[in-house]
Coordinates of C-alpha atoms in Angstrom, one line a residue:
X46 CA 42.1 184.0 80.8
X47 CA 42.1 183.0 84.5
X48 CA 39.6 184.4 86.9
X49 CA 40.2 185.8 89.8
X50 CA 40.4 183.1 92.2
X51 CA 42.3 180.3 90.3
X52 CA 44.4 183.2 89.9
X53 CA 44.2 183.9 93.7
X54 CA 44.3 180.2 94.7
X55 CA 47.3 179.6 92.8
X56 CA 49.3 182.6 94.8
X57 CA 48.1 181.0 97.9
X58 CA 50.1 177.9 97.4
X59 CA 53.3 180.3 96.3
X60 CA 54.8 180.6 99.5
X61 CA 58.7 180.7 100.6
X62 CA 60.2 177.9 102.9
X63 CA 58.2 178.2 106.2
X64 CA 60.7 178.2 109.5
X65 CA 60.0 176.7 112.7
X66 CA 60.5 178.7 116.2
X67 CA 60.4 177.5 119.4
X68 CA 59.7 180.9 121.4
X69 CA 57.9 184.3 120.7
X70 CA 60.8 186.4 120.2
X71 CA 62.4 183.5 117.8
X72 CA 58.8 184.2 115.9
X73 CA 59.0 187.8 115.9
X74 CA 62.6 187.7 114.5
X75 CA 61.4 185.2 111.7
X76 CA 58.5 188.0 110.8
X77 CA 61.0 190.8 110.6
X78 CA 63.1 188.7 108.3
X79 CA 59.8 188.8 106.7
X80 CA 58.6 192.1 106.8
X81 CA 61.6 194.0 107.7
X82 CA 59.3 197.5 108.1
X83 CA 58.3 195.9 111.3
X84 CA 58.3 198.6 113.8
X85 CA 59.0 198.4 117.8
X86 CA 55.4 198.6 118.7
X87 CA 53.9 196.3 116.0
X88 CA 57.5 193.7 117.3
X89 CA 55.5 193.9 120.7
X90 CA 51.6 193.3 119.6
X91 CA 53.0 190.0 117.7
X92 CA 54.9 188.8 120.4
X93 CA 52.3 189.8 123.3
X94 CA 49.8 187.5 121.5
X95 CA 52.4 184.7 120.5
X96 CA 53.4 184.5 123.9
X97 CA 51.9 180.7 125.6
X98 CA 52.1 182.1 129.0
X99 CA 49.4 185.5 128.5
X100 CA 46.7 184.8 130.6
X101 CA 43.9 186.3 128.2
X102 CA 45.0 184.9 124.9
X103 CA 42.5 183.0 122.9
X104 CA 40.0 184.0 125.9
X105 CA 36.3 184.1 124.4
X106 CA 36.1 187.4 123.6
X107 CA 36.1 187.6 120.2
X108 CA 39.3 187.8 117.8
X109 CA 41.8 187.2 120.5
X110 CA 44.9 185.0 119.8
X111 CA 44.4 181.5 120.6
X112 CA 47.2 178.7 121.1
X113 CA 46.2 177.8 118.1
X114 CA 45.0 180.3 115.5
X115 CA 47.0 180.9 112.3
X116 CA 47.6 184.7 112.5
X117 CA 48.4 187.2 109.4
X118 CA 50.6 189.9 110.2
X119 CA 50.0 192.4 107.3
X120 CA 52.3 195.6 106.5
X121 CA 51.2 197.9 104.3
X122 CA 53.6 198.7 100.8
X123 CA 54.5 202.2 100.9
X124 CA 55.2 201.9 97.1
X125 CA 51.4 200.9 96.2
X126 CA 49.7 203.5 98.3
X127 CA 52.3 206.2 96.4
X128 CA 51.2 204.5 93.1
X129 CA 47.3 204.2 93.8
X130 CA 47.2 207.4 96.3
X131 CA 45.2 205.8 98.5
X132 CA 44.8 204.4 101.8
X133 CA 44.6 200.4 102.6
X134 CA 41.7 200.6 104.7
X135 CA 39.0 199.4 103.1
X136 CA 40.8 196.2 102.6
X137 CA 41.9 195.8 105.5
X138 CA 38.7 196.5 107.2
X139 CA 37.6 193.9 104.5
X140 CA 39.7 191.4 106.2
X141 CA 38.9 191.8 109.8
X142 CA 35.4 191.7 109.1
X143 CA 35.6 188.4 106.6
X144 CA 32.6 186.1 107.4
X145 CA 32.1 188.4 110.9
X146 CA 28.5 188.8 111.9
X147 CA 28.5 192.8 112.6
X148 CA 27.9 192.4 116.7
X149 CA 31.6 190.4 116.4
X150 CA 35.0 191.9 117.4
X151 CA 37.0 192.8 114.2
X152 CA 39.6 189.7 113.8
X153 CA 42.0 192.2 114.2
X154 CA 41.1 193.9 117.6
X155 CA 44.0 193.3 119.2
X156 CA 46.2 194.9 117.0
X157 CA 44.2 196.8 113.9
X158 CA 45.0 196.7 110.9
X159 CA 48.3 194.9 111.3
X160 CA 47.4 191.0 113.1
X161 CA 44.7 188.9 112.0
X162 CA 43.1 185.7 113.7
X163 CA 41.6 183.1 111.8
X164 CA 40.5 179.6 113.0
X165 CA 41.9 177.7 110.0
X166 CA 44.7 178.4 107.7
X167 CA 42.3 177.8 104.8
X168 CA 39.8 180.3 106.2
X169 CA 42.7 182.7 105.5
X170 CA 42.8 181.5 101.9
X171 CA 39.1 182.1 101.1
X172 CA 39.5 185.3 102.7
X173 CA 42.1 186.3 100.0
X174 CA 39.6 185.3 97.5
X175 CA 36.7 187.6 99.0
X176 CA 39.5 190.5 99.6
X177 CA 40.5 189.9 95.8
X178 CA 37.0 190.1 94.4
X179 CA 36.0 193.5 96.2
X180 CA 39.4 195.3 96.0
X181 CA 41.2 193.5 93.2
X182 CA 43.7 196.8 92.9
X183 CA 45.4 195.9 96.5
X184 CA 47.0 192.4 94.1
X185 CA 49.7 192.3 92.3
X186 CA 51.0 189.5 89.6
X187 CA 52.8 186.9 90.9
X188 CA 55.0 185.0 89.0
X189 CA 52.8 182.2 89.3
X190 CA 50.0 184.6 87.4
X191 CA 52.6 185.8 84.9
X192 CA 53.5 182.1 84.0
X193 CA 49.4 181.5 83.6
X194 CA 49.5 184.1 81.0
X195 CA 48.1 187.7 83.4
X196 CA 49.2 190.6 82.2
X197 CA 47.9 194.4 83.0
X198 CA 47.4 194.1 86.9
X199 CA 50.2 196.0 89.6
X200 CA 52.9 195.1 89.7
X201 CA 53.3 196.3 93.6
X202 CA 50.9 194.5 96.1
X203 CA 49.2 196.4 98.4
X204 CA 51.0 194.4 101.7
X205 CA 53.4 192.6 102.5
X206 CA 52.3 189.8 105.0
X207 CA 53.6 186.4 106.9
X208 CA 51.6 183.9 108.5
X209 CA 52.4 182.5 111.5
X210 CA 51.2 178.8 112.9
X211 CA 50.8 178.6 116.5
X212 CA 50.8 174.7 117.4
X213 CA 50.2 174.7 121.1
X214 CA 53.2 175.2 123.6
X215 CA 55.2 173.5 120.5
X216 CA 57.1 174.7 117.9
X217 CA 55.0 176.7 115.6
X218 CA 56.0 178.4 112.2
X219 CA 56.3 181.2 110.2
X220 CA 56.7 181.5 106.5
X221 CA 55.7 184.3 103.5
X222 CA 52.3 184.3 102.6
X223 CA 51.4 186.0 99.6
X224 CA 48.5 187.0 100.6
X225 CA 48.1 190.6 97.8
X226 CA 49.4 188.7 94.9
X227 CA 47.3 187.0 91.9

């Protein structure tokens, strides 16, 4: 049997064809292709902190969107929290306060609970790791964990998420991340 994060760290690597845009709304478009729940206001929070010409992105106050953070936009699976009757907040409080000292800003402040800012795409990957240790009921098997032999965990992830690559005023990207799959 596999632990939990070869399990977790295989899933990390299982992501779809990432696509390049060359402008926030191209990126915001991509992510709905994504996560097609996307709602109006969550549209605008991703594409107020994609934008390259907002004055107090990436400022120093604490989780704001740099030119150059890898963000995860996270939307909640209806069909787990009918299955587990629960809410997804104490993961996703788990994720916004990943290796946060408690006087920091949540890495979500900007827009709770639905974009969070990391520094390095592989920060993002150890967080899935730590969110899969505490609250390994939010995963569900991937078919990478099915082909290593899992069997018995959901079969409906808590999210749905996409992470998008901000490379400066350049074209950036935008791809699935499985992010709540083992």
């Amino acid at each position: 049997m596999l632990s939990t994060s070869s399990l977790v760290s295989s899933a990390a690597h299982d992501c779809d064809a990432h696509e390049a845009y060359a402008s926030p709304d191209e990126a915001v478009a991509l992510v709905r292709e994504i996560l097609p729940s996307l709602t109006a206001h969550e549209a605008n929070m991703l594409r107020r902190c994609l934008d390259p010409k907002r004055k107090d992105a990436g400022g120093g106050s604490g989780s704001g969107c740099s030119d150059v953070d890898p963000v995860l936009a996270v939307k909640i699976n209806p069909a787990w929290v009918a299955v587990h009757g629960q809410p997804a907040n104490a993961v996703l409080d788990n994720i916004a306060h990943y290796q946060r000292l408690p006087m920091l800003p949540r890495r979500d402040e900007d827009a709770p609970g639905f974009l969070f800012h990391f520094e390095r795409s592989s920060d993002i990957v150890r967080c899935q790791a730590a969110v899969a240790a505490a609250h390994p009921g939010a995963f569900a098997i991937s078919p990478v964990a099915v082909a290593h032999g899992a069997l018995g965990l959901s079969v409906e992830p808590m999210a749905f998420t996409a992470m998008i690559h901000k490379i400066d005023i350049k074209q950036s990207d935008v791809h699935v991340f499985r992010f709540f799959y083992f």
